[in-house]
Coordinates of C-alpha atoms in Angstrom, one line a residue:
Chain L
X1 CA 150.6 -45.9 108.0
X2 CA 146.7 -45.8 108.4
X3 CA 146.1 -43.4 105.7
X4 CA 148.6 -45.2 103.3
X5 CA 146.9 -48.7 104.1
X6 CA 143.3 -47.1 103.4
X7 CA 144.3 -45.1 100.5
X8 CA 146.9 -47.0 98.6
X9 CA 146.5 -50.6 100.2
X10 CA 150.1 -50.7 101.2
X11 CA 152.1 -50.5 104.4
X12 CA 154.9 -48.0 104.0
X13 CA 156.8 -49.5 107.1
X14 CA 156.7 -53.2 106.5
X15 CA 156.9 -55.0 103.1
X16 CA 156.1 -51.6 101.2
X17 CA 155.8 -53.3 97.9
X18 CA 153.1 -56.0 99.1
X19 CA 149.6 -55.0 97.9
X20 CA 147.0 -55.5 100.7
X21 CA 143.4 -56.7 100.2
X22 CA 141.3 -53.5 99.3
X23 CA 138.7 -54.8 101.8
X24 CA 141.4 -54.4 104.7
X25 CA 140.7 -51.2 106.6
X26 CA 143.2 -49.6 109.1
X27 CA 142.3 -47.5 111.9
X28 CA 144.2 -45.5 114.7
X29 CA 141.3 -46.0 117.1
X30 CA 142.0 -49.2 118.9
X31 CA 138.3 -49.6 120.2
X32 CA 137.2 -49.2 116.7
X33 CA 139.5 -51.9 115.5
X34 CA 138.3 -54.6 117.9
X35 CA 134.6 -53.8 117.9
X36 CA 132.5 -56.5 116.3
X37 CA 135.5 -58.5 115.6
X38 CA 135.3 -62.3 115.9
X39 CA 139.1 -62.8 115.9
X40 CA 141.6 -60.1 117.4
X41 CA 145.3 -60.6 116.4
X42 CA 147.4 -58.9 119.1
X43 CA 150.8 -58.0 117.3
X44 CA 152.3 -55.3 119.6
X45 CA 155.9 -55.3 120.7
X46 CA 156.1 -56.9 124.2
X47 CA 157.1 -53.8 126.1
X48 CA 154.0 -52.1 125.1
X49 CA 151.6 -55.0 125.2
X50 CA 150.0 -54.2 128.5
X51 CA 149.2 -50.6 127.8
X52 CA 148.0 -51.2 124.0
X53 CA 145.7 -54.2 124.6
X54 CA 144.8 -52.7 128.1
X55 CA 143.1 -49.9 125.9
X56 CA 141.6 -52.5 123.6
X57 CA 140.1 -54.6 126.5
X58 CA 136.9 -52.7 126.9
X59 CA 136.1 -53.2 123.2
X60 CA 136.7 -57.2 123.4
X61 CA 134.9 -58.1 126.7
X62 CA 131.3 -59.1 127.1
X63 CA 129.2 -61.6 125.5
X64 CA 129.5 -61.7 121.9
X65 CA 127.0 -63.5 119.6
X66 CA 129.2 -66.5 119.5
X67 CA 130.2 -66.8 123.0
X68 CA 133.1 -64.2 122.9
X69 CA 135.9 -62.9 121.0
X70 CA 139.1 -65.2 120.1
X71 CA 142.3 -63.4 120.9
X72 CA 145.5 -64.7 119.1
X73 CA 148.7 -63.2 120.2
X74 CA 151.8 -63.2 117.9
X75 CA 154.1 -61.1 120.1
X76 CA 157.6 -62.6 120.6
X77 CA 159.1 -61.3 123.9
X78 CA 158.8 -61.1 127.6
X79 CA 157.4 -58.1 129.5
X80 CA 160.3 -56.0 130.8
X81 CA 160.6 -56.1 134.6
X82 CA 157.6 -58.5 135.5
X83 CA 159.0 -60.9 132.8
X84 CA 155.6 -62.3 131.9
X85 CA 154.9 -64.0 128.5
X86 CA 152.4 -62.2 126.1
X87 CA 149.4 -64.6 126.9
X88 CA 149.8 -64.1 130.7
X89 CA 149.9 -60.2 130.2
X90 CA 146.6 -60.7 128.0
X91 CA 145.0 -62.8 130.5
X92 CA 145.5 -59.8 133.1
X93 CA 144.2 -57.0 131.0
X94 CA 141.5 -58.8 129.1
X95 CA 137.9 -59.7 130.7
X96 CA 138.2 -63.0 132.4
X97 CA 137.4 -65.9 130.3
X98 CA 138.5 -64.3 127.0
X99 CA 139.9 -67.4 125.0
X100 CA 143.7 -66.6 124.2
X101 CA 145.7 -68.3 121.8
X102 CA 149.2 -68.0 120.5
X103 CA 150.7 -68.4 117.0
X104 CA 154.3 -69.1 116.5
X105 CA 156.8 -70.8 114.1
X106 CA 159.3 -70.2 111.2
X107 CA 157.4 -67.6 109.1
X108 CA 159.1 -64.6 107.8
X109 CA 156.2 -62.2 106.8
X110 CA 157.7 -61.8 103.2
X111 CA 157.4 -65.5 102.4
X112 CA 154.1 -65.9 104.1
X113 CA 153.0 -63.2 101.7
X114 CA 154.4 -64.7 98.7
X115 CA 152.5 -68.1 99.7
X116 CA 155.7 -70.0 100.2
X117 CA 154.8 -73.2 102.1
X118 CA 155.0 -72.4 105.7
X119 CA 154.1 -74.4 109.0
X120 CA 153.4 -72.8 112.4
X121 CA 152.0 -74.0 115.7
X122 CA 148.7 -72.7 117.4
X123 CA 148.9 -73.1 121.0
X124 CA 146.1 -72.7 123.7
X125 CA 145.4 -74.2 127.0
X126 CA 142.1 -75.9 125.6
X127 CA 142.7 -77.9 122.5
X128 CA 139.6 -76.8 120.9
X129 CA 140.6 -73.0 121.2
X130 CA 143.8 -74.1 119.4
X131 CA 141.9 -75.9 116.7
X132 CA 139.6 -72.9 116.1
X133 CA 142.8 -70.9 115.3
X134 CA 144.0 -73.8 113.0
X135 CA 140.6 -73.4 111.1
X136 CA 140.8 -69.6 110.8
X137 CA 144.5 -69.4 109.7
X138 CA 145.2 -72.6 107.7
X139 CA 145.4 -72.1 103.7
X140 CA 146.7 -74.2 101.0
X141 CA 150.2 -72.9 101.7
X142 CA 149.9 -72.3 105.7
X143 CA 149.8 -75.4 107.7
X144 CA 148.8 -74.8 111.3
X145 CA 149.7 -77.4 113.8
X146 CA 147.6 -77.4 117.2
X147 CA 149.4 -77.4 120.5
X148 CA 148.5 -77.1 124.2
X149 CA 152.0 -76.0 125.7
X150 CA 151.2 -72.2 125.6
X151 CA 154.1 -71.3 127.9
X152 CA 156.6 -73.5 125.8
X153 CA 155.6 -71.9 122.5
X154 CA 155.8 -68.4 123.9
X155 CA 159.2 -69.0 125.6
X156 CA 160.6 -70.5 122.5
X157 CA 159.4 -67.7 120.3
X158 CA 160.9 -65.0 122.8
X159 CA 164.0 -66.8 123.7
X160 CA 165.2 -67.5 120.2
X161 CA 165.7 -64.0 119.3
X162 CA 168.6 -63.8 122.0
X163 CA 170.3 -66.9 120.3
X164 CA 169.7 -65.3 116.9
X165 CA 171.5 -62.1 118.1
X166 CA 174.3 -64.3 119.5
X167 CA 174.6 -66.1 115.9
X168 CA 174.6 -62.7 114.4
X169 CA 177.5 -61.7 116.7
X170 CA 179.6 -64.8 115.6
X171 CA 178.8 -63.9 111.9
X172 CA 180.0 -60.3 112.4
X173 CA 183.3 -61.6 113.9
X174 CA 183.8 -63.6 110.9
X175 CA 183.4 -67.0 112.4
X176 CA 182.0 -70.0 110.4
X177 CA 179.2 -72.6 110.1
X178 CA 180.5 -75.0 112.6
X179 CA 180.6 -72.3 115.4
X180 CA 177.2 -71.2 114.5
X181 CA 175.8 -74.7 114.7
X182 CA 177.4 -75.3 118.0
X183 CA 176.1 -72.1 119.4
X184 CA 172.4 -72.7 118.3
X185 CA 172.4 -76.1 119.4
X186 CA 173.6 -75.3 123.0
X187 CA 171.3 -72.2 122.8
X188 CA 168.5 -74.5 122.1
X189 CA 169.5 -76.6 125.1
X190 CA 169.6 -73.7 127.7
X191 CA 166.2 -72.3 126.3
X192 CA 164.9 -75.8 126.9
X193 CA 166.1 -75.9 130.5
X194 CA 164.6 -72.7 131.3
X195 CA 161.3 -73.8 129.8
X196 CA 161.2 -76.8 131.8
X197 CA 162.0 -74.8 134.9
X198 CA 159.0 -72.7 134.1
X199 CA 156.6 -75.8 133.5
X200 CA 157.0 -76.1 129.7
X201 CA 157.2 -79.4 127.6
X202 CA 160.7 -80.0 126.3
X203 CA 159.5 -81.4 123.0
X204 CA 157.8 -78.0 122.2
X205 CA 161.5 -76.7 121.9
X206 CA 162.3 -79.4 119.3
X207 CA 159.3 -78.5 117.2
X208 CA 158.4 -75.8 114.8
X209 CA 158.0 -72.9 117.5
X210 CA 161.4 -73.9 119.0
X211 CA 164.2 -75.4 116.8
X212 CA 162.3 -74.5 113.5
X213 CA 161.9 -70.7 114.4
X214 CA 165.3 -70.6 116.0
X215 CA 166.9 -72.0 112.8
X216 CA 165.1 -69.5 110.7
X217 CA 165.8 -66.4 112.8
X218 CA 169.5 -67.4 113.5
X219 CA 170.5 -68.2 109.9
X220 CA 168.0 -66.3 107.6
X221 CA 168.8 -63.2 105.7
X222 CA 165.4 -61.5 106.7
X223 CA 166.0 -61.7 110.5
X224 CA 166.3 -58.4 112.4
X225 CA 167.8 -59.9 115.4
X226 CA 170.4 -61.8 113.6
X227 CA 171.4 -58.7 111.5
X228 CA 171.6 -56.6 114.7
X229 CA 174.0 -59.3 116.1
X230 CA 176.2 -59.1 112.9
X231 CA 176.6 -55.3 113.5
X232 CA 177.5 -55.7 116.8
X233 CA 180.1 -58.4 115.9
X234 CA 181.5 -56.0 113.6
X235 CA 182.3 -53.7 116.4
X236 CA 179.4 -51.2 116.3
X237 CA 177.8 -50.1 119.4
X238 CA 174.2 -50.8 120.4
X239 CA 173.1 -47.4 120.9
X240 CA 174.3 -46.5 117.3
X241 CA 172.8 -49.8 115.7
X242 CA 169.5 -49.0 117.4
X243 CA 169.4 -45.3 116.4
X244 CA 169.6 -46.4 112.6
X245 CA 166.4 -48.6 113.0
X246 CA 162.7 -48.0 112.7
X247 CA 161.9 -51.5 113.8
X248 CA 162.0 -53.5 116.9
X249 CA 164.7 -56.2 117.7
X250 CA 162.8 -57.9 120.4
X251 CA 166.1 -59.9 121.3
X252 CA 167.6 -56.9 123.0
X253 CA 165.1 -56.6 125.7
X254 CA 164.5 -60.2 125.8
X255 CA 168.3 -61.1 126.6
X256 CA 167.9 -59.1 129.9
X257 CA 164.6 -60.6 130.7
X258 CA 166.1 -64.2 130.0
X259 CA 168.9 -63.8 132.4
X260 CA 166.7 -62.3 135.1
X261 CA 164.3 -65.3 134.7
X262 CA 167.2 -67.7 134.7
X263 CA 168.5 -66.2 138.1
X264 CA 165.0 -66.4 139.5
X265 CA 164.6 -70.1 138.7
X266 CA 168.3 -71.2 139.2
X267 CA 168.9 -71.9 135.5
X268 CA 172.4 -71.4 134.0
X269 CA 172.1 -69.6 130.6
X270 CA 175.6 -69.2 129.3
X271 CA 174.7 -68.0 125.9
X272 CA 172.2 -65.3 127.1
X273 CA 174.5 -64.1 129.9
X274 CA 177.3 -63.5 127.3
X275 CA 174.9 -61.6 124.9
X276 CA 173.7 -59.4 127.8
X277 CA 177.3 -58.6 128.7
X278 CA 177.9 -57.6 125.0
X279 CA 174.7 -55.7 124.7
X280 CA 174.8 -53.6 128.2
X281 CA 178.2 -53.8 129.6
X282 CA 180.5 -53.3 126.9
X283 CA 182.1 -56.7 126.6
X284 CA 184.1 -57.3 123.8
X285 CA 182.2 -60.0 121.3
X286 CA 185.5 -61.9 120.9
X287 CA 186.0 -62.3 124.6
X288 CA 182.5 -63.5 125.0
X289 CA 182.9 -66.2 122.4
X290 CA 186.3 -67.3 124.1
X291 CA 184.5 -67.3 127.5
X292 CA 181.7 -69.6 125.9
X293 CA 184.2 -72.0 124.3
X294 CA 186.6 -72.5 127.1
X295 CA 184.1 -73.7 129.7
X296 CA 185.4 -77.0 130.9
X297 CA 184.9 -80.1 128.9
X298 CA 182.0 -82.3 129.9
X299 CA 179.2 -84.4 129.0
X300 CA 176.6 -83.2 126.6
X301 CA 173.4 -82.8 128.8
X302 CA 170.9 -80.2 129.4
X303 CA 168.6 -81.3 132.1
Chain Y
X1 CA 196.8 -89.3 96.7
X2 CA 199.2 -91.6 98.9
X3 CA 202.3 -90.1 96.7
X4 CA 200.9 -86.6 96.9
X5 CA 200.6 -86.5 100.6
X6 CA 204.1 -88.0 101.4
X7 CA 205.9 -86.0 98.8
X8 CA 204.0 -82.5 99.0
X9 CA 201.9 -82.8 102.2
X10 CA 198.7 -82.1 100.4
X11 CA 195.7 -84.2 99.5
X12 CA 194.7 -83.4 95.9
X13 CA 191.1 -84.7 96.3
X14 CA 189.9 -83.1 99.6
X15 CA 191.1 -79.4 100.6
X16 CA 193.8 -79.5 98.3
X17 CA 195.3 -76.2 99.4
X18 CA 195.4 -77.4 103.1
X19 CA 199.2 -78.0 104.1
X20 CA 199.4 -81.3 106.3
X21 CA 201.8 -81.9 108.8
X22 CA 205.2 -83.1 107.2
X23 CA 205.2 -85.8 109.9
X24 CA 201.9 -87.3 108.7
X25 CA 202.7 -90.4 106.4
X26 CA 200.2 -91.9 104.0
X27 CA 200.1 -95.5 102.8
X28 CA 198.1 -97.7 100.7
X29 CA 198.7 -100.7 102.8
X30 CA 196.0 -100.8 105.4
X31 CA 197.8 -103.3 107.7
X32 CA 200.9 -101.1 107.7
X33 CA 198.7 -98.2 108.4
X34 CA 197.2 -99.6 111.6
X35 CA 200.2 -101.4 112.9
X36 CA 201.7 -100.1 116.2
X37 CA 198.8 -97.5 116.3
X38 CA 197.4 -96.5 119.6
X39 CA 194.2 -95.0 117.9
X40 CA 192.9 -95.9 114.6
X41 CA 190.3 -93.4 112.9
X42 CA 188.0 -95.3 110.5
X43 CA 186.6 -92.8 107.9
X44 CA 185.6 -95.1 105.0
X45 CA 182.3 -94.7 103.2
X46 CA 179.7 -96.8 104.9
X47 CA 179.0 -99.1 101.9
X48 CA 182.7 -100.3 102.0
X49 CA 183.3 -100.1 105.7
X50 CA 183.0 -103.8 106.2
X51 CA 185.4 -104.9 103.5
X52 CA 188.0 -102.1 104.2
X53 CA 188.1 -102.5 108.1
X54 CA 187.9 -106.3 107.8
X55 CA 191.3 -106.1 105.9
X56 CA 192.6 -103.8 108.8
X57 CA 191.3 -106.2 111.7
X58 CA 194.4 -108.5 111.8
X59 CA 196.6 -105.5 112.4
X60 CA 194.4 -104.1 115.1
X61 CA 193.5 -107.1 117.3
X62 CA 195.6 -108.6 120.1
X63 CA 196.9 -107.2 123.4
X64 CA 198.6 -104.0 122.7
X65 CA 201.1 -102.6 125.1
X66 CA 198.3 -100.2 126.6
X67 CA 195.4 -102.7 126.7
X68 CA 194.5 -102.4 123.1
X69 CA 193.8 -100.1 120.5
X70 CA 191.2 -97.6 120.4
X71 CA 189.1 -97.3 117.2
X72 CA 187.2 -94.2 116.3
X73 CA 184.5 -94.2 113.7
X74 CA 183.7 -91.1 111.7
X75 CA 181.7 -92.8 108.9
X76 CA 178.0 -91.3 108.6
X77 CA 175.8 -93.8 107.0
X78 CA 174.3 -97.2 107.5
X79 CA 175.4 -100.5 105.8
X80 CA 173.3 -101.2 102.7
X81 CA 171.0 -104.4 102.9
X82 CA 172.0 -105.2 106.6
X83 CA 171.2 -101.5 107.7
X84 CA 173.7 -101.6 110.4
X85 CA 175.4 -98.6 111.9
X86 CA 179.1 -98.2 111.5
X87 CA 180.0 -99.0 115.0
X88 CA 178.0 -102.4 114.8
X89 CA 179.8 -103.3 111.6
X90 CA 183.2 -102.7 113.4
X91 CA 181.9 -104.6 116.3
X92 CA 181.6 -107.5 113.9
X93 CA 184.8 -107.4 111.9
X94 CA 187.2 -106.3 114.7
X95 CA 188.6 -108.6 117.3
X96 CA 186.2 -109.0 120.3
X97 CA 186.7 -106.5 123.1
X98 CA 188.2 -103.8 120.8
X99 CA 186.8 -100.4 122.2
X100 CA 185.0 -98.6 119.5
X101 CA 183.9 -95.0 119.8
X102 CA 182.0 -92.7 117.2
X103 CA 183.0 -89.1 116.8
X104 CA 180.1 -86.8 115.3
X105 CA 178.8 -83.3 115.2
X106 CA 178.5 -80.1 112.9
X107 CA 182.1 -80.0 111.6
X108 CA 182.9 -79.0 108.1
X109 CA 186.5 -80.1 107.6
X110 CA 187.5 -76.9 106.0
X111 CA 186.6 -75.0 109.2
X112 CA 188.0 -77.5 111.6
X113 CA 191.4 -77.0 109.5
X114 CA 191.0 -73.3 109.8
X115 CA 190.6 -73.7 113.5
X116 CA 187.2 -72.3 113.7
X117 CA 185.7 -72.9 117.0
X118 CA 184.0 -76.3 116.6
X119 CA 182.0 -78.7 119.1
X120 CA 181.5 -82.5 118.4
X121 CA 180.4 -85.3 120.7
X122 CA 182.4 -88.6 121.1
X123 CA 180.1 -91.6 122.1
X124 CA 181.0 -94.9 123.4
X125 CA 179.2 -97.4 125.4
X126 CA 181.5 -97.1 128.4
X127 CA 181.8 -93.4 129.4
X128 CA 185.6 -93.7 130.0
X129 CA 186.1 -94.8 126.3
X130 CA 184.4 -91.6 125.1
X131 CA 186.5 -89.6 127.6
X132 CA 189.6 -91.0 126.2
X133 CA 188.5 -89.8 122.9
X134 CA 187.7 -86.5 124.3
X135 CA 191.5 -86.3 125.7
X136 CA 192.8 -87.3 122.4
X137 CA 191.0 -85.1 120.1
X138 CA 190.2 -81.9 122.0
X139 CA 192.2 -78.7 121.2
X140 CA 191.7 -75.1 122.0
X141 CA 189.4 -74.7 119.0
X142 CA 187.6 -78.1 119.0
X143 CA 185.5 -79.1 121.9
X144 CA 184.6 -82.6 122.4
X145 CA 181.6 -83.6 124.6
X146 CA 181.4 -87.2 125.9
X147 CA 178.2 -89.2 125.2
X148 CA 177.1 -92.9 125.9
X149 CA 174.2 -93.1 123.2
X150 CA 176.2 -94.5 120.6
X151 CA 173.3 -95.6 118.4
X152 CA 171.5 -92.3 118.8
X153 CA 174.7 -90.5 117.7
X154 CA 175.0 -92.6 114.6
X155 CA 171.6 -92.7 113.4
X156 CA 171.5 -88.8 113.8
X157 CA 174.8 -88.6 111.9
X158 CA 173.5 -91.0 109.1
X159 CA 169.9 -89.8 108.6
X160 CA 170.7 -86.1 108.9
X161 CA 172.1 -86.6 105.2
X162 CA 168.6 -87.6 104.0
X163 CA 167.1 -84.4 105.4
X164 CA 169.7 -82.3 104.0
X165 CA 169.1 -83.7 100.6
X166 CA 165.5 -83.0 100.9
X167 CA 166.5 -79.4 102.1
X168 CA 168.5 -79.0 99.0
X169 CA 165.7 -80.3 96.8
X170 CA 163.5 -77.5 98.2
X171 CA 166.2 -75.1 97.5
X172 CA 166.5 -76.1 93.9
X173 CA 162.7 -75.6 93.4
X174 CA 163.1 -72.1 94.5
X175 CA 161.3 -72.3 97.8
X176 CA 162.2 -70.1 100.9
X177 CA 163.4 -70.2 104.5
X178 CA 160.0 -70.9 105.9
X179 CA 159.6 -74.1 104.0
X180 CA 163.2 -75.1 104.7
X181 CA 162.9 -74.6 108.5
X182 CA 159.6 -76.5 108.5
X183 CA 161.1 -79.3 106.6
X184 CA 164.2 -79.6 109.0
X185 CA 162.1 -79.5 112.0
X186 CA 159.7 -82.1 110.8
X187 CA 162.7 -84.3 109.5
X188 CA 164.4 -84.1 112.9
X189 CA 161.1 -85.3 114.5
X190 CA 161.0 -88.5 112.1
X191 CA 164.6 -89.1 112.7
X192 CA 164.1 -88.9 116.5
X193 CA 160.9 -91.3 116.1
X194 CA 163.1 -93.8 114.3
X195 CA 166.0 -93.5 116.9
X196 CA 163.7 -94.2 119.8
X197 CA 162.3 -97.2 118.0
X198 CA 166.0 -98.4 117.8
X199 CA 166.6 -97.7 121.5
X200 CA 168.3 -94.1 121.1
X201 CA 167.9 -91.5 123.8
X202 CA 165.6 -88.7 122.0
X203 CA 167.7 -85.9 123.8
X204 CA 170.6 -87.0 121.6
X205 CA 168.7 -85.8 118.5
X206 CA 168.4 -82.3 120.0
X207 CA 172.1 -82.2 120.7
X208 CA 175.3 -81.4 118.4
X209 CA 175.0 -84.8 116.8
X210 CA 171.4 -84.4 115.8
X211 CA 169.8 -80.9 115.4
X212 CA 173.4 -79.3 115.4
X213 CA 174.9 -81.4 112.4
X214 CA 171.4 -81.4 110.5
X215 CA 171.4 -77.6 110.7
X216 CA 174.9 -77.3 109.3
X217 CA 174.2 -79.9 106.7
X218 CA 170.9 -78.8 105.4
X219 CA 171.9 -75.2 105.3
X220 CA 175.6 -74.8 104.9
X221 CA 177.2 -74.0 101.5
X222 CA 180.0 -76.7 101.9
X223 CA 177.4 -79.8 102.2
X224 CA 177.5 -82.4 99.6
X225 CA 174.1 -83.7 100.3
X226 CA 172.4 -80.5 100.1
X227 CA 174.0 -79.4 96.9
X228 CA 173.2 -82.8 95.4
X229 CA 169.7 -82.0 96.5
X230 CA 169.9 -78.6 94.9
X231 CA 170.7 -80.1 91.5
X232 CA 167.8 -82.6 91.7
X233 CA 165.3 -79.7 92.6
X234 CA 166.6 -78.0 89.6
X235 CA 165.5 -80.9 87.4
X236 CA 168.7 -82.9 86.9
X237 CA 168.5 -86.6 87.0
X238 CA 170.3 -88.5 89.8
X239 CA 172.6 -90.5 87.4
X240 CA 173.8 -87.5 85.9
X241 CA 174.5 -85.7 89.0
X242 CA 176.5 -88.6 90.6
X243 CA 178.5 -89.2 87.2
X244 CA 179.9 -85.6 87.7
X245 CA 181.2 -86.1 91.2
X246 CA 184.3 -87.7 92.7
X247 CA 182.9 -87.7 96.3
X248 CA 180.3 -89.7 98.0
X249 CA 176.9 -88.1 98.9
X250 CA 176.0 -90.6 101.9
X251 CA 172.4 -89.5 101.9
X252 CA 171.6 -91.2 98.6
X253 CA 172.2 -94.7 100.0
X254 CA 170.8 -93.7 103.5
X255 CA 167.5 -92.7 102.2
X256 CA 167.0 -96.2 100.9
X257 CA 168.3 -97.7 104.1
X258 CA 166.1 -95.3 106.4
X259 CA 162.8 -96.2 104.5
X260 CA 163.7 -99.9 104.9
X261 CA 164.4 -99.4 108.8
X262 CA 161.2 -97.4 109.2
X263 CA 159.2 -100.3 107.6
X264 CA 161.0 -102.9 109.8
X265 CA 160.2 -100.9 113.0
X266 CA 156.8 -99.6 111.9
X267 CA 157.7 -96.0 112.0
X268 CA 156.5 -93.5 109.4
X269 CA 159.2 -91.4 107.8
X270 CA 157.2 -89.1 105.5
X271 CA 160.4 -86.9 104.4
X272 CA 162.7 -90.0 103.6
X273 CA 159.9 -91.7 101.7
X274 CA 159.4 -88.5 99.5
X275 CA 163.2 -88.4 99.2
X276 CA 163.5 -92.0 98.1
X277 CA 160.6 -91.5 95.5
X278 CA 162.5 -88.7 93.8
X279 CA 165.8 -90.3 93.8
X280 CA 164.9 -93.7 92.7
X281 CA 161.3 -93.7 91.2
X282 CA 161.4 -90.7 89.2
X283 CA 158.9 -88.7 91.1
X284 CA 158.9 -84.8 90.4
X285 CA 160.3 -82.9 93.2
X286 CA 157.5 -80.5 93.2
X287 CA 154.9 -83.4 93.7
X288 CA 156.9 -84.5 96.6
X289 CA 156.7 -81.1 98.3
X290 CA 153.0 -81.0 97.6
X291 CA 152.5 -84.5 98.9
X292 CA 154.2 -83.6 102.1
X293 CA 152.2 -80.2 102.8
X294 CA 149.0 -81.5 102.1
X295 CA 148.8 -84.2 104.9
X296 CA 146.0 -83.6 107.0
X297 CA 146.2 -80.8 109.7
X298 CA 147.0 -82.4 112.9
X299 CA 148.7 -81.8 116.3
X300 CA 152.4 -81.4 116.4
X301 CA 153.7 -84.5 118.0
X302 CA 156.4 -87.1 117.2
X303 CA 156.1 -89.9 119.5

């Protein structure tokens, strides 16, 4: 990938037909990559975030010319076992005081590349850090809203992949739009409940990083988590689906992490629990849907 | 339609290939239709609701054997000029004390008929009226959640059609999933703002009647409002599109009503305002999108 980017200005793995800026240089040496950077974008899969960015840390720390490097996380998942969000992992491995922001929202890479109008949120604990990200990333076609609910934006970005997986499973079973809309709505409700238990602002989940990205990921044809769900719904086994893929579907790991987080905080997550049983316990997708639908009639509430 | 339903047990206008129960009888005489009914479902388009149900009222009132008839509204719009919700119009034309509930949520008729798992909400000011609707309508494949935020459920059901129209316009212009997800998210935010100004519970808009139905209507292929938007985005004129249709796209009237309601209550509705300009003032759809995207960068908030 490094050679291809430097020689032909294309990434053979992702969007191979998208020409990259000739000034863009790739390197396999992470310390070289971050040295002298003003802004570092961390885009590693969640399960290797700690080790990868831990190796980058010595090149990021210290007093830069402009008072330190800004690190922007775009990972969408949770750390296995410890269940931390990407920004909390970064806070542990980076030098103390490094400003960290997260960027999230409905943004298929292909469409961002094609300059389709896109809107995302940049969240940081301090508003001025979020506003710096806004200034760095905003273009004519990319709107960046600033936000301070970092944990809400990160949980929404991670957990939406689990609901997208479930939506794909429904689709693979041949179920229709009504069922999918109900699932996504109830799924957002359970994500919101879990987020609130972890200190997030419920309104974040109704915004771009929550509902917006969930809708995109659960209904869009370019979504890896949704298409993985479709194959499961059609009867394929998880191991077989994963063996055929070069890319990461974060929802698989996040489903397990979400259920663990829910247990830890006493939050019921019916959708994530059914997805986990389908993924890891061999439950038939059809039975999972039946179990979800047949819960007792009750009032619509999620607090 | 009446003759066809009684003779061939099919409705030639809507879902013509769906066989109706032979016991189902149609009549063109509205007083005959409601006489002796325990439950009356009011499904007239919003702009003729007052006149149609005004004519039905004498057959509904009075003391029934079981303490009065239950009226369930499924209209999704606002009364032109007066801007009332369907249940408020019904409260005016029906005998005082008639219990009125509303039924709403992501439910394409075709899929309900096919017994696809579907979830909706039944809302009434008194919880026990909503629970009666729940008991009457719930089946193995149709989940009915009870709700008491009547105005929230009705506003969500009406206003989502305006956002679906806007989503269709984007699609007709050839824009992608990122843009649509952003529009729907910001659209739900403005609907929520307007609802709160009118006394609705913001959580209603994150539920089945809000986000759920909006997602269905704005992205589903069976949506009349969305497909009308697509034709406008492709450059057709509103008059020409409407001339080719036998059915009602409520979003056209509701766009105007929403903007009027927003002015009355001092609520900014950027999406509805752009839709209204495209529909009634000849604004080019491309310019409407540009105007929406180019508003100044700001924090994501909607209160």
